[in-house]
PDB file of C-alpha atoms and ligand atoms in Angstrom:
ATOM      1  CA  UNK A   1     -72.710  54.160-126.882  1.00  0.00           C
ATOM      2  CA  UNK A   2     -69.620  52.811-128.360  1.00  0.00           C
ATOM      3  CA  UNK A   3     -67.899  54.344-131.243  1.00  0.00           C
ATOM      4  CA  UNK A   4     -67.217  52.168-134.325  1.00  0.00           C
ATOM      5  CA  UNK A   5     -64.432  52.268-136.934  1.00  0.00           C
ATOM      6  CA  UNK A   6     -63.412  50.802-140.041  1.00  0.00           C
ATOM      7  CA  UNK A   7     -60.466  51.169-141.870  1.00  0.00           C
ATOM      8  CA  UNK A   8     -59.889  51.156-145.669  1.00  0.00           C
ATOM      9  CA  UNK A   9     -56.678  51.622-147.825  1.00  0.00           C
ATOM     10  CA  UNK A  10     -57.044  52.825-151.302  1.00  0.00           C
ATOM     11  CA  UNK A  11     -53.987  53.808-153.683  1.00  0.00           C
ATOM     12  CA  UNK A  12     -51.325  54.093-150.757  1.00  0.00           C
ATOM     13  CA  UNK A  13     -53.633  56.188-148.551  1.00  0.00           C
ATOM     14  CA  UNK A  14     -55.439  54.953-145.172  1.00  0.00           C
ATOM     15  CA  UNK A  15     -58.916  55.619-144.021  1.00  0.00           C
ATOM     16  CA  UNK A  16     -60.499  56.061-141.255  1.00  0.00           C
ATOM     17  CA  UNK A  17     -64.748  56.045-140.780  1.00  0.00           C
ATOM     18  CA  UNK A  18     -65.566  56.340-137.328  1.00  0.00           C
ATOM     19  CA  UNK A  19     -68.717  57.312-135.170  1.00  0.00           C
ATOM     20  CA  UNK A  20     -66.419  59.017-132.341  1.00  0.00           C
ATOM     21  CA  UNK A  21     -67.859  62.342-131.595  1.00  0.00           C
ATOM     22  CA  UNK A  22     -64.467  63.197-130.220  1.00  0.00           C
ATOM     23  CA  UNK A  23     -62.713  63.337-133.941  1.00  0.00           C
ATOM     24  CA  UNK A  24     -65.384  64.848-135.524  1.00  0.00           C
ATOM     25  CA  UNK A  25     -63.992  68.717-136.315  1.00  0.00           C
ATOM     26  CA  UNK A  26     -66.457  71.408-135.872  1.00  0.00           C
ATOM     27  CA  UNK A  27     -64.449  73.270-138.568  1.00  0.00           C
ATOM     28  CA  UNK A  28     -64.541  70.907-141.240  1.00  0.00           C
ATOM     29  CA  UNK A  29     -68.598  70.179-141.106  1.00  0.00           C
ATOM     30  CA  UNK A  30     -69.363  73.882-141.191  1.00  0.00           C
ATOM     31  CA  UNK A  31     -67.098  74.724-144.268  1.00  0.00           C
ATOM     32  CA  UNK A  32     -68.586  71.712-145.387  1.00  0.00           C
ATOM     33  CA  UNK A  33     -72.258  73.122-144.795  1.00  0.00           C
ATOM     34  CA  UNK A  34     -71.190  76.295-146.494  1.00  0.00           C
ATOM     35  CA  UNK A  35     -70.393  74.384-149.871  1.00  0.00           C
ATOM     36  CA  UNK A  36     -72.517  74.951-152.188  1.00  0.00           C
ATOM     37  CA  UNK A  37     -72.911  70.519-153.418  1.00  0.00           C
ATOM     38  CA  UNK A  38     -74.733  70.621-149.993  1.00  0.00           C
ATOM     39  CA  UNK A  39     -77.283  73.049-151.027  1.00  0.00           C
ATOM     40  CA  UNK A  40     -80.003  72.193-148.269  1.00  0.00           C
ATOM     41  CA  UNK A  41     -77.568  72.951-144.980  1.00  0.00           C
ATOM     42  CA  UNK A  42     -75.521  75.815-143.602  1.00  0.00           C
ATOM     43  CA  UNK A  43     -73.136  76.863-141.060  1.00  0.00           C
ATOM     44  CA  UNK A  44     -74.978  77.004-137.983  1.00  0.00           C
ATOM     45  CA  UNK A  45     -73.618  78.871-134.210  1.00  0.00           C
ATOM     46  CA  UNK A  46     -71.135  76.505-132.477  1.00  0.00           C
ATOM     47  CA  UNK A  47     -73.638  75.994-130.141  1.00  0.00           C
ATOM     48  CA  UNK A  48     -76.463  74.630-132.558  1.00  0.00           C
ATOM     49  CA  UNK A  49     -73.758  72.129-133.938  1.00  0.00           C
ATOM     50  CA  UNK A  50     -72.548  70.491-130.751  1.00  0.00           C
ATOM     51  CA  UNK A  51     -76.063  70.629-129.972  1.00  0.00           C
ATOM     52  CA  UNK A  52     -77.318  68.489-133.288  1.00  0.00           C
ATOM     53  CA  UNK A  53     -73.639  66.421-133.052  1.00  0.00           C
ATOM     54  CA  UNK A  54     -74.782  65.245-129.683  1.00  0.00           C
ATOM     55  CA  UNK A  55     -78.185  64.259-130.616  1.00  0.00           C
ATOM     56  CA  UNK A  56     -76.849  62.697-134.144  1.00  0.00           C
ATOM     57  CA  UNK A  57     -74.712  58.963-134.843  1.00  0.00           C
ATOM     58  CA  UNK A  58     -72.324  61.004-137.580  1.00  0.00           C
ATOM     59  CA  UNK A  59     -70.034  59.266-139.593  1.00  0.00           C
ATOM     60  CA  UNK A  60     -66.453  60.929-139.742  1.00  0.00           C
ATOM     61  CA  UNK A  61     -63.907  60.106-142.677  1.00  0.00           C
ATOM     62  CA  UNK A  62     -61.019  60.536-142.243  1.00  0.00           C
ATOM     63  CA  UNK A  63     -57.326  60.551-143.954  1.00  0.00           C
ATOM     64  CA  UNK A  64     -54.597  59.323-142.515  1.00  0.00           C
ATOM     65  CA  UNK A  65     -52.027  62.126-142.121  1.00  0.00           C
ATOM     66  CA  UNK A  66     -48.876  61.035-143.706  1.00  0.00           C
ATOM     67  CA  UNK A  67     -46.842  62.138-140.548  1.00  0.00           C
ATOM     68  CA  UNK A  68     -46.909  59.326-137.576  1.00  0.00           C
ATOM     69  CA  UNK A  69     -47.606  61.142-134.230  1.00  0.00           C
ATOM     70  CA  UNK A  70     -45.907  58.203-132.615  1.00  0.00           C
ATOM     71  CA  UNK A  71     -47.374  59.254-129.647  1.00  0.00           C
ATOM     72  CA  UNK A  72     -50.866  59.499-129.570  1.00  0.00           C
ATOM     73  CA  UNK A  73     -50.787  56.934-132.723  1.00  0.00           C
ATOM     74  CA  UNK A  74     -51.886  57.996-136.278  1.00  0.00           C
ATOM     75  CA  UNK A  75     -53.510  61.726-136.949  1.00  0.00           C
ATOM     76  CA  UNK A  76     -56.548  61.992-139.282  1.00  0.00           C
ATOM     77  CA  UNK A  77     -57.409  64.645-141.609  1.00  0.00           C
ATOM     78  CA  UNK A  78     -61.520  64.920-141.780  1.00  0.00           C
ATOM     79  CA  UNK A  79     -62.361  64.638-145.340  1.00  0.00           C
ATOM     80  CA  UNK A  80     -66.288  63.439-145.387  1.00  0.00           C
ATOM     81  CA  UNK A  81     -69.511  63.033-143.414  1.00  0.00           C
ATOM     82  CA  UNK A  82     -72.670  61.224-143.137  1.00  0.00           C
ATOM     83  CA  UNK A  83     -75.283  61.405-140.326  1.00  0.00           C
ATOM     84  CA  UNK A  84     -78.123  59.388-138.723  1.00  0.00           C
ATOM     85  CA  UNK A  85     -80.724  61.023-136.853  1.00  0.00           C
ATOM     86  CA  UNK A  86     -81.597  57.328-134.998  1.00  0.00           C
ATOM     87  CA  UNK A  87     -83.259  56.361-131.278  1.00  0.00           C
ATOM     88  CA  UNK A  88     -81.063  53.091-132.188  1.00  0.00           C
ATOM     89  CA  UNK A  89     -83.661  51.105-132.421  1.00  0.00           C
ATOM     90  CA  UNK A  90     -86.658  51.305-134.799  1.00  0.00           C
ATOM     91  CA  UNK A  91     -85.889  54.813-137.351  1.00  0.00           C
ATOM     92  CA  UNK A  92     -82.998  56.426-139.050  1.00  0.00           C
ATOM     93  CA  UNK A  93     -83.086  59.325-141.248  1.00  0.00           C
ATOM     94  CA  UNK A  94     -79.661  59.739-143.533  1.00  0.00           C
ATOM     95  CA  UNK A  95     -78.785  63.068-144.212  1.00  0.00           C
ATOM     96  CA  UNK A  96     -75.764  65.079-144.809  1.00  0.00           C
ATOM     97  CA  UNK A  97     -73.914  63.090-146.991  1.00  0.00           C
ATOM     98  CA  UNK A  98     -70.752  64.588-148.356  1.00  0.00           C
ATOM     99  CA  UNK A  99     -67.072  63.941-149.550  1.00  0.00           C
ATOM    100  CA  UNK A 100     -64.774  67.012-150.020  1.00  0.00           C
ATOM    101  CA  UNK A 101     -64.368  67.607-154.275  1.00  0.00           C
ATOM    102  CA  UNK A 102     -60.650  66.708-153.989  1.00  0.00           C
ATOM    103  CA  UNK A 103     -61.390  62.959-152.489  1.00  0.00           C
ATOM    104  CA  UNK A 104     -64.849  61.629-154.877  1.00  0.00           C
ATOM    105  CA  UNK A 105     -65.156  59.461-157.258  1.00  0.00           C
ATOM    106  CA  UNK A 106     -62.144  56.740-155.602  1.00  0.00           C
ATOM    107  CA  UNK A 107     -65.275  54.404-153.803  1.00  0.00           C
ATOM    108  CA  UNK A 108     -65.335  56.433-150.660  1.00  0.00           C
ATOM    109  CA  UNK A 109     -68.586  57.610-151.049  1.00  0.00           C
ATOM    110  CA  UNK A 110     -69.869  53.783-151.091  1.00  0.00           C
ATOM    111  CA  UNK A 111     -67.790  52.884-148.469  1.00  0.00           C
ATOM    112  CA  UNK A 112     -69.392  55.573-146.841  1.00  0.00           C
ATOM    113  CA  UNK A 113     -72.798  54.342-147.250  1.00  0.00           C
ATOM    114  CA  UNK A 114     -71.622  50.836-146.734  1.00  0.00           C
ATOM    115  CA  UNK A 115     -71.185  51.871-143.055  1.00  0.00           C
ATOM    116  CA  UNK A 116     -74.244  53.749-142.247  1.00  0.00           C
ATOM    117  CA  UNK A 117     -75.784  50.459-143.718  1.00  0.00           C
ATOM    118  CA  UNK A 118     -73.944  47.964-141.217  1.00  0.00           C
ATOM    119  CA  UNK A 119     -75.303  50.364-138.476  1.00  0.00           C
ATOM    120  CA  UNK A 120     -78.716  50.782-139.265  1.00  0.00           C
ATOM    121  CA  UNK A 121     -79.148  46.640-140.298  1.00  0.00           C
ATOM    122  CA  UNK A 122     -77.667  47.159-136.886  1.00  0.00           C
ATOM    123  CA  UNK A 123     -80.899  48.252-134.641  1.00  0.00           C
ATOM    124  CA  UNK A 124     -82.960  45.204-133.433  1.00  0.00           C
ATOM    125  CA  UNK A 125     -86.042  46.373-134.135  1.00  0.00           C
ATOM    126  CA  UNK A 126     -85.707  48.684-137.305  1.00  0.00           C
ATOM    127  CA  UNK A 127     -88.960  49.825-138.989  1.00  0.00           C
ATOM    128  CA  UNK A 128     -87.554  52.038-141.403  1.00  0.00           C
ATOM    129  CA  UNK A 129     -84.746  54.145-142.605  1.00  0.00           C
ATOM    130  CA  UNK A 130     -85.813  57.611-144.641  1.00  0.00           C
ATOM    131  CA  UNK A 131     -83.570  60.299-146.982  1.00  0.00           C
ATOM    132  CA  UNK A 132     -84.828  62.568-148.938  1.00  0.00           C
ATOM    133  CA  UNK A 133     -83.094  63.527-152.183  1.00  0.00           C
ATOM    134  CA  UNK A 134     -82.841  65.647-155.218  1.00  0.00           C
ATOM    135  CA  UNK A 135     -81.338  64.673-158.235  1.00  0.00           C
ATOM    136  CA  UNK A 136     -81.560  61.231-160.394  1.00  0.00           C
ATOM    137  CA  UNK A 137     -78.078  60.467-160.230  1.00  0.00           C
ATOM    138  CA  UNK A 138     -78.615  60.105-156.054  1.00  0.00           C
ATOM    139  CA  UNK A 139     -81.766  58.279-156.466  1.00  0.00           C
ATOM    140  CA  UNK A 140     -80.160  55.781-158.517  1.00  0.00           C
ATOM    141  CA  UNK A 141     -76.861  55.616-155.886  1.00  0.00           C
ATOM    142  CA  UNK A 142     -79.200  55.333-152.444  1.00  0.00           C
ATOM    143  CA  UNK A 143     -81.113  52.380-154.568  1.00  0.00           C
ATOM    144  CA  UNK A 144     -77.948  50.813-155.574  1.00  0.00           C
ATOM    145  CA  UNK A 145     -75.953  51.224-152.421  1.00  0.00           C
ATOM    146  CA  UNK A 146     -78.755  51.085-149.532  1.00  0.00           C
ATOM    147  CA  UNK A 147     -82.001  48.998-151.503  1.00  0.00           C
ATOM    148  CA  UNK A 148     -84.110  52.112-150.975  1.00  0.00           C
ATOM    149  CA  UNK A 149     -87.496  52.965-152.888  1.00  0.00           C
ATOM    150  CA  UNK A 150     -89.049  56.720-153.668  1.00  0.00           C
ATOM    151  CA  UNK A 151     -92.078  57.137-151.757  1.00  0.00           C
ATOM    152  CA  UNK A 152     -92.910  60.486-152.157  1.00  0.00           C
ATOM    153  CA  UNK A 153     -92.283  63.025-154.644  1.00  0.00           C
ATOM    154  CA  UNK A 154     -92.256  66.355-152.789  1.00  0.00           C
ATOM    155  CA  UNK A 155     -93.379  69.599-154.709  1.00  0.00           C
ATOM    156  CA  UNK A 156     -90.407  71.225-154.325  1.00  0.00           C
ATOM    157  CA  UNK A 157     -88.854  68.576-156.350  1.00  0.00           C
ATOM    158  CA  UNK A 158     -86.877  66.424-153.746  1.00  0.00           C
ATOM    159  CA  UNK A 159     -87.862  62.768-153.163  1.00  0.00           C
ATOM    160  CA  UNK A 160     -88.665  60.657-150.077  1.00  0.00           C
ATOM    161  CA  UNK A 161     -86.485  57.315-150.078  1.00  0.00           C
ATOM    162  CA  UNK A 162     -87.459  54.659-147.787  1.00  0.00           C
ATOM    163  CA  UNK A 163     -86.019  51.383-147.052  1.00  0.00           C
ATOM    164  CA  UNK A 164     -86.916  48.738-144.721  1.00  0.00           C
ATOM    165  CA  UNK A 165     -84.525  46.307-142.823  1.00  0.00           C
ATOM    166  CA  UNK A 166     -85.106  43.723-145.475  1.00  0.00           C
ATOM    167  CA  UNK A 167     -84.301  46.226-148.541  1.00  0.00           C
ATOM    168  CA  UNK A 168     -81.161  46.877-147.464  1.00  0.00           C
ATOM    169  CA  UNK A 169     -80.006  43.822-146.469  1.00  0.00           C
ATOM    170  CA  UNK A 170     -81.393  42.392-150.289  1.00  0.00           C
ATOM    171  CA  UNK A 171     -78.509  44.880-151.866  1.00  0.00           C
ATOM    172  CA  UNK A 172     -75.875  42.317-152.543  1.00  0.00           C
ATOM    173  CA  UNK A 173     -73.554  40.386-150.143  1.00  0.00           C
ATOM    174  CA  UNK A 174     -72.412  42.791-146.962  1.00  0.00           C
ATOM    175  CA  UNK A 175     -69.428  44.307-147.986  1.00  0.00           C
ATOM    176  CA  UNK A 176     -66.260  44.124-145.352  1.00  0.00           C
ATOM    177  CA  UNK A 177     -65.709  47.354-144.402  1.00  0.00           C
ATOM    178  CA  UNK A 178     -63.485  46.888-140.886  1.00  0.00           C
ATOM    179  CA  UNK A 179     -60.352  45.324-142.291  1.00  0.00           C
ATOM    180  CA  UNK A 180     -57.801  47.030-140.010  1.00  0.00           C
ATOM    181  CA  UNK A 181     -55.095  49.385-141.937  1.00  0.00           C
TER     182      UNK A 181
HETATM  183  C1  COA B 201     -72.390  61.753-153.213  1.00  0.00           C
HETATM  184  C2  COA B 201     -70.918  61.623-152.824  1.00  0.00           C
HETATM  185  C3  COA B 201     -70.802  61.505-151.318  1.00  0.00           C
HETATM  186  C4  COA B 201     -70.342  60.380-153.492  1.00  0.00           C
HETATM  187  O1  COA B 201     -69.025  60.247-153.043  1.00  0.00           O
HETATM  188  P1  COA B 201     -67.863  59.594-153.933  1.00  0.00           P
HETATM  189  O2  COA B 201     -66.713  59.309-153.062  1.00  0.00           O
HETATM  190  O3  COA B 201     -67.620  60.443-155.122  1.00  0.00           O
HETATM  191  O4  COA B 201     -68.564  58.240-154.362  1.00  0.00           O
HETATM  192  P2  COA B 201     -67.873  56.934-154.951  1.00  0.00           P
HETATM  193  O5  COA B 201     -66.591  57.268-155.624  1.00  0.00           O
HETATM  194  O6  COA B 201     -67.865  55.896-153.912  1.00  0.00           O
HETATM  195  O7  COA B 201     -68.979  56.478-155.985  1.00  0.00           O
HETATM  196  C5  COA B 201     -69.301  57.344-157.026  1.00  0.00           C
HETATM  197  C6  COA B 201     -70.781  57.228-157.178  1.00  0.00           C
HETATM  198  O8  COA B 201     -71.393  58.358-156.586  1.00  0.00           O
HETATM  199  C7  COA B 201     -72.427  58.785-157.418  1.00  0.00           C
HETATM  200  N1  COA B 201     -72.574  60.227-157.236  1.00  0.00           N
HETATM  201  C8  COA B 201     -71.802  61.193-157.706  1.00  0.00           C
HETATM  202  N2  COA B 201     -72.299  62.400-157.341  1.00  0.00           N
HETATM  203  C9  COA B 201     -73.408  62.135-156.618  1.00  0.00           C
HETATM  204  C10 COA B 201     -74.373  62.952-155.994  1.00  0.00           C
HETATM  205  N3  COA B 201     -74.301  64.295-156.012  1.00  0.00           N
HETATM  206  N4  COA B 201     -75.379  62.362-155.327  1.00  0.00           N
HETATM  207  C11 COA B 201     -75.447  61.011-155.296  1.00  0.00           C
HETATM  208  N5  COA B 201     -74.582  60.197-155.891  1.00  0.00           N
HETATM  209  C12 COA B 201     -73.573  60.772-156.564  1.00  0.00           C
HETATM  210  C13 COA B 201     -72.002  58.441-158.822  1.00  0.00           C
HETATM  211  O9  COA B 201     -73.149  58.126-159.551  1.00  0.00           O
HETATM  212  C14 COA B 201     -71.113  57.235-158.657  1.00  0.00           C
HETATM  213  O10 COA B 201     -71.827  56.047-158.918  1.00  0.00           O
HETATM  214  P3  COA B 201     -71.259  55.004-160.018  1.00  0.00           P
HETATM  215  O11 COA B 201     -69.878  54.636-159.597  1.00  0.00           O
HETATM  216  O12 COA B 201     -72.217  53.850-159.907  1.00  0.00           O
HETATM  217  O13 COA B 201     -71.317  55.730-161.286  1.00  0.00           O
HETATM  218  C15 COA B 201     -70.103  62.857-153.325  1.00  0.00           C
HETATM  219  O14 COA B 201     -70.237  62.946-154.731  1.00  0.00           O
HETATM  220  C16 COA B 201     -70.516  64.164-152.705  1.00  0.00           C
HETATM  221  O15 COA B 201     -70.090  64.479-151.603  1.00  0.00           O
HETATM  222  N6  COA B 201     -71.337  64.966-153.403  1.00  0.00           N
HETATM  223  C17 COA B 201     -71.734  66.270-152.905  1.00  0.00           C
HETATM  224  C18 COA B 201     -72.773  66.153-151.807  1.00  0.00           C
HETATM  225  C19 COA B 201     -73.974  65.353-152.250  1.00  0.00           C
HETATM  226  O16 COA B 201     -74.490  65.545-153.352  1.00  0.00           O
HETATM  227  N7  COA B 201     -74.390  64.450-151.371  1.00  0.00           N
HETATM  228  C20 COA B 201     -75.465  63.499-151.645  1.00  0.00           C
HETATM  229  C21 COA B 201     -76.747  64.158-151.743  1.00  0.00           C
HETATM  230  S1  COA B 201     -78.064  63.003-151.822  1.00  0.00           S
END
């Protein structure tokens, strides 16, 4: 399939979100499952990760590195992740969600979000997208930024979201998130 990409600038700095499995650095998603804000993964054997990369539509971020390579065009830094365990089609499950501390709270996050929405309002025949969640503060965020609805409380405290194609596209006008840099 196709990778997509969208571009953002925000105070100066460039952005990349892409779905290439090619950018994606190994390195970066494991120190990212070793952080403790993404208490329900860890770092896994490179073999398990290429493994679940190759079976997963993940979302890099990506900054732009302020040196040009002039010429193999623009380098990216990874800086955040989102994945979608998908068949394309009918299901997505959103999981792994995460910005690096130094880059939140400047609207990446739902920028973020913004793009796994325009890919799984995407799939021609979607039944349902599902998360599952802890705290209040991401309940709230998935229902503002995605339209989706707890389902299930689970007893060890996290929360089933679901959505259907028609919840997420209700969540305000689509956002453009591919203006080129
Ligand atoms: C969740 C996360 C990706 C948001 O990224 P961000 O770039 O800071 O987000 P933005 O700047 O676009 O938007 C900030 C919004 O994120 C929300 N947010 C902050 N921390 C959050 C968290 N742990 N879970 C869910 N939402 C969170 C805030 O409520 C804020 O919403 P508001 O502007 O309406 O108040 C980032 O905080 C993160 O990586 N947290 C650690 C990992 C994590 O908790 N992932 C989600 C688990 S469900």
């Amino acid at each position: 399939m196709a990778s997509r990409d969208w571009y953002r600038s925000f105070a100066d700095k460039k952005y990349l979100i892409s779905t290439s499995r090619t950018l994606l650095s190994h390195d970066f998603i494991q120190t990212a499952f070793e952080d403790a804000a993404m208490y329900w993964a860890k770092a896994m054997s490179p073999s398990s990760l290429r493994l679940m990369l190759d079976n997963s539509c993940t979302l890099g971020l990506y900054i732009q590195d302020k040196r040009e390579d002039s010429e193999s065009g623009p380098a990216f830094t990874q800086i955040g992740i989102a994945r979608i365990i998908t068949d394309y089609v009918t299901f997505a499950y959103l999981t792994d969600v995460y910005i690096q501390a130094d880059c939140r709270d400047l609207g990446l996050g739902k920028w973020l979000i913004a793009c796994c929405k325009e890919m799984v309002e995407d799939m021609p025949e979607l039944r349902r997208v599902l998360l599952l969640t802890g705290s209040e503060q991401a309940k709230r965020f998935y229902k503002e930024q995605l339209g989706m609805n707890v389902v299930e409380q689970c007893a060890d405290g996290l929360v089933v979201m679901s959505g259907r194609k028609a919840d997420l596209q209700a969540v305000g006008r689509k956002e453009k998130t591919s203006d080129p840099v």
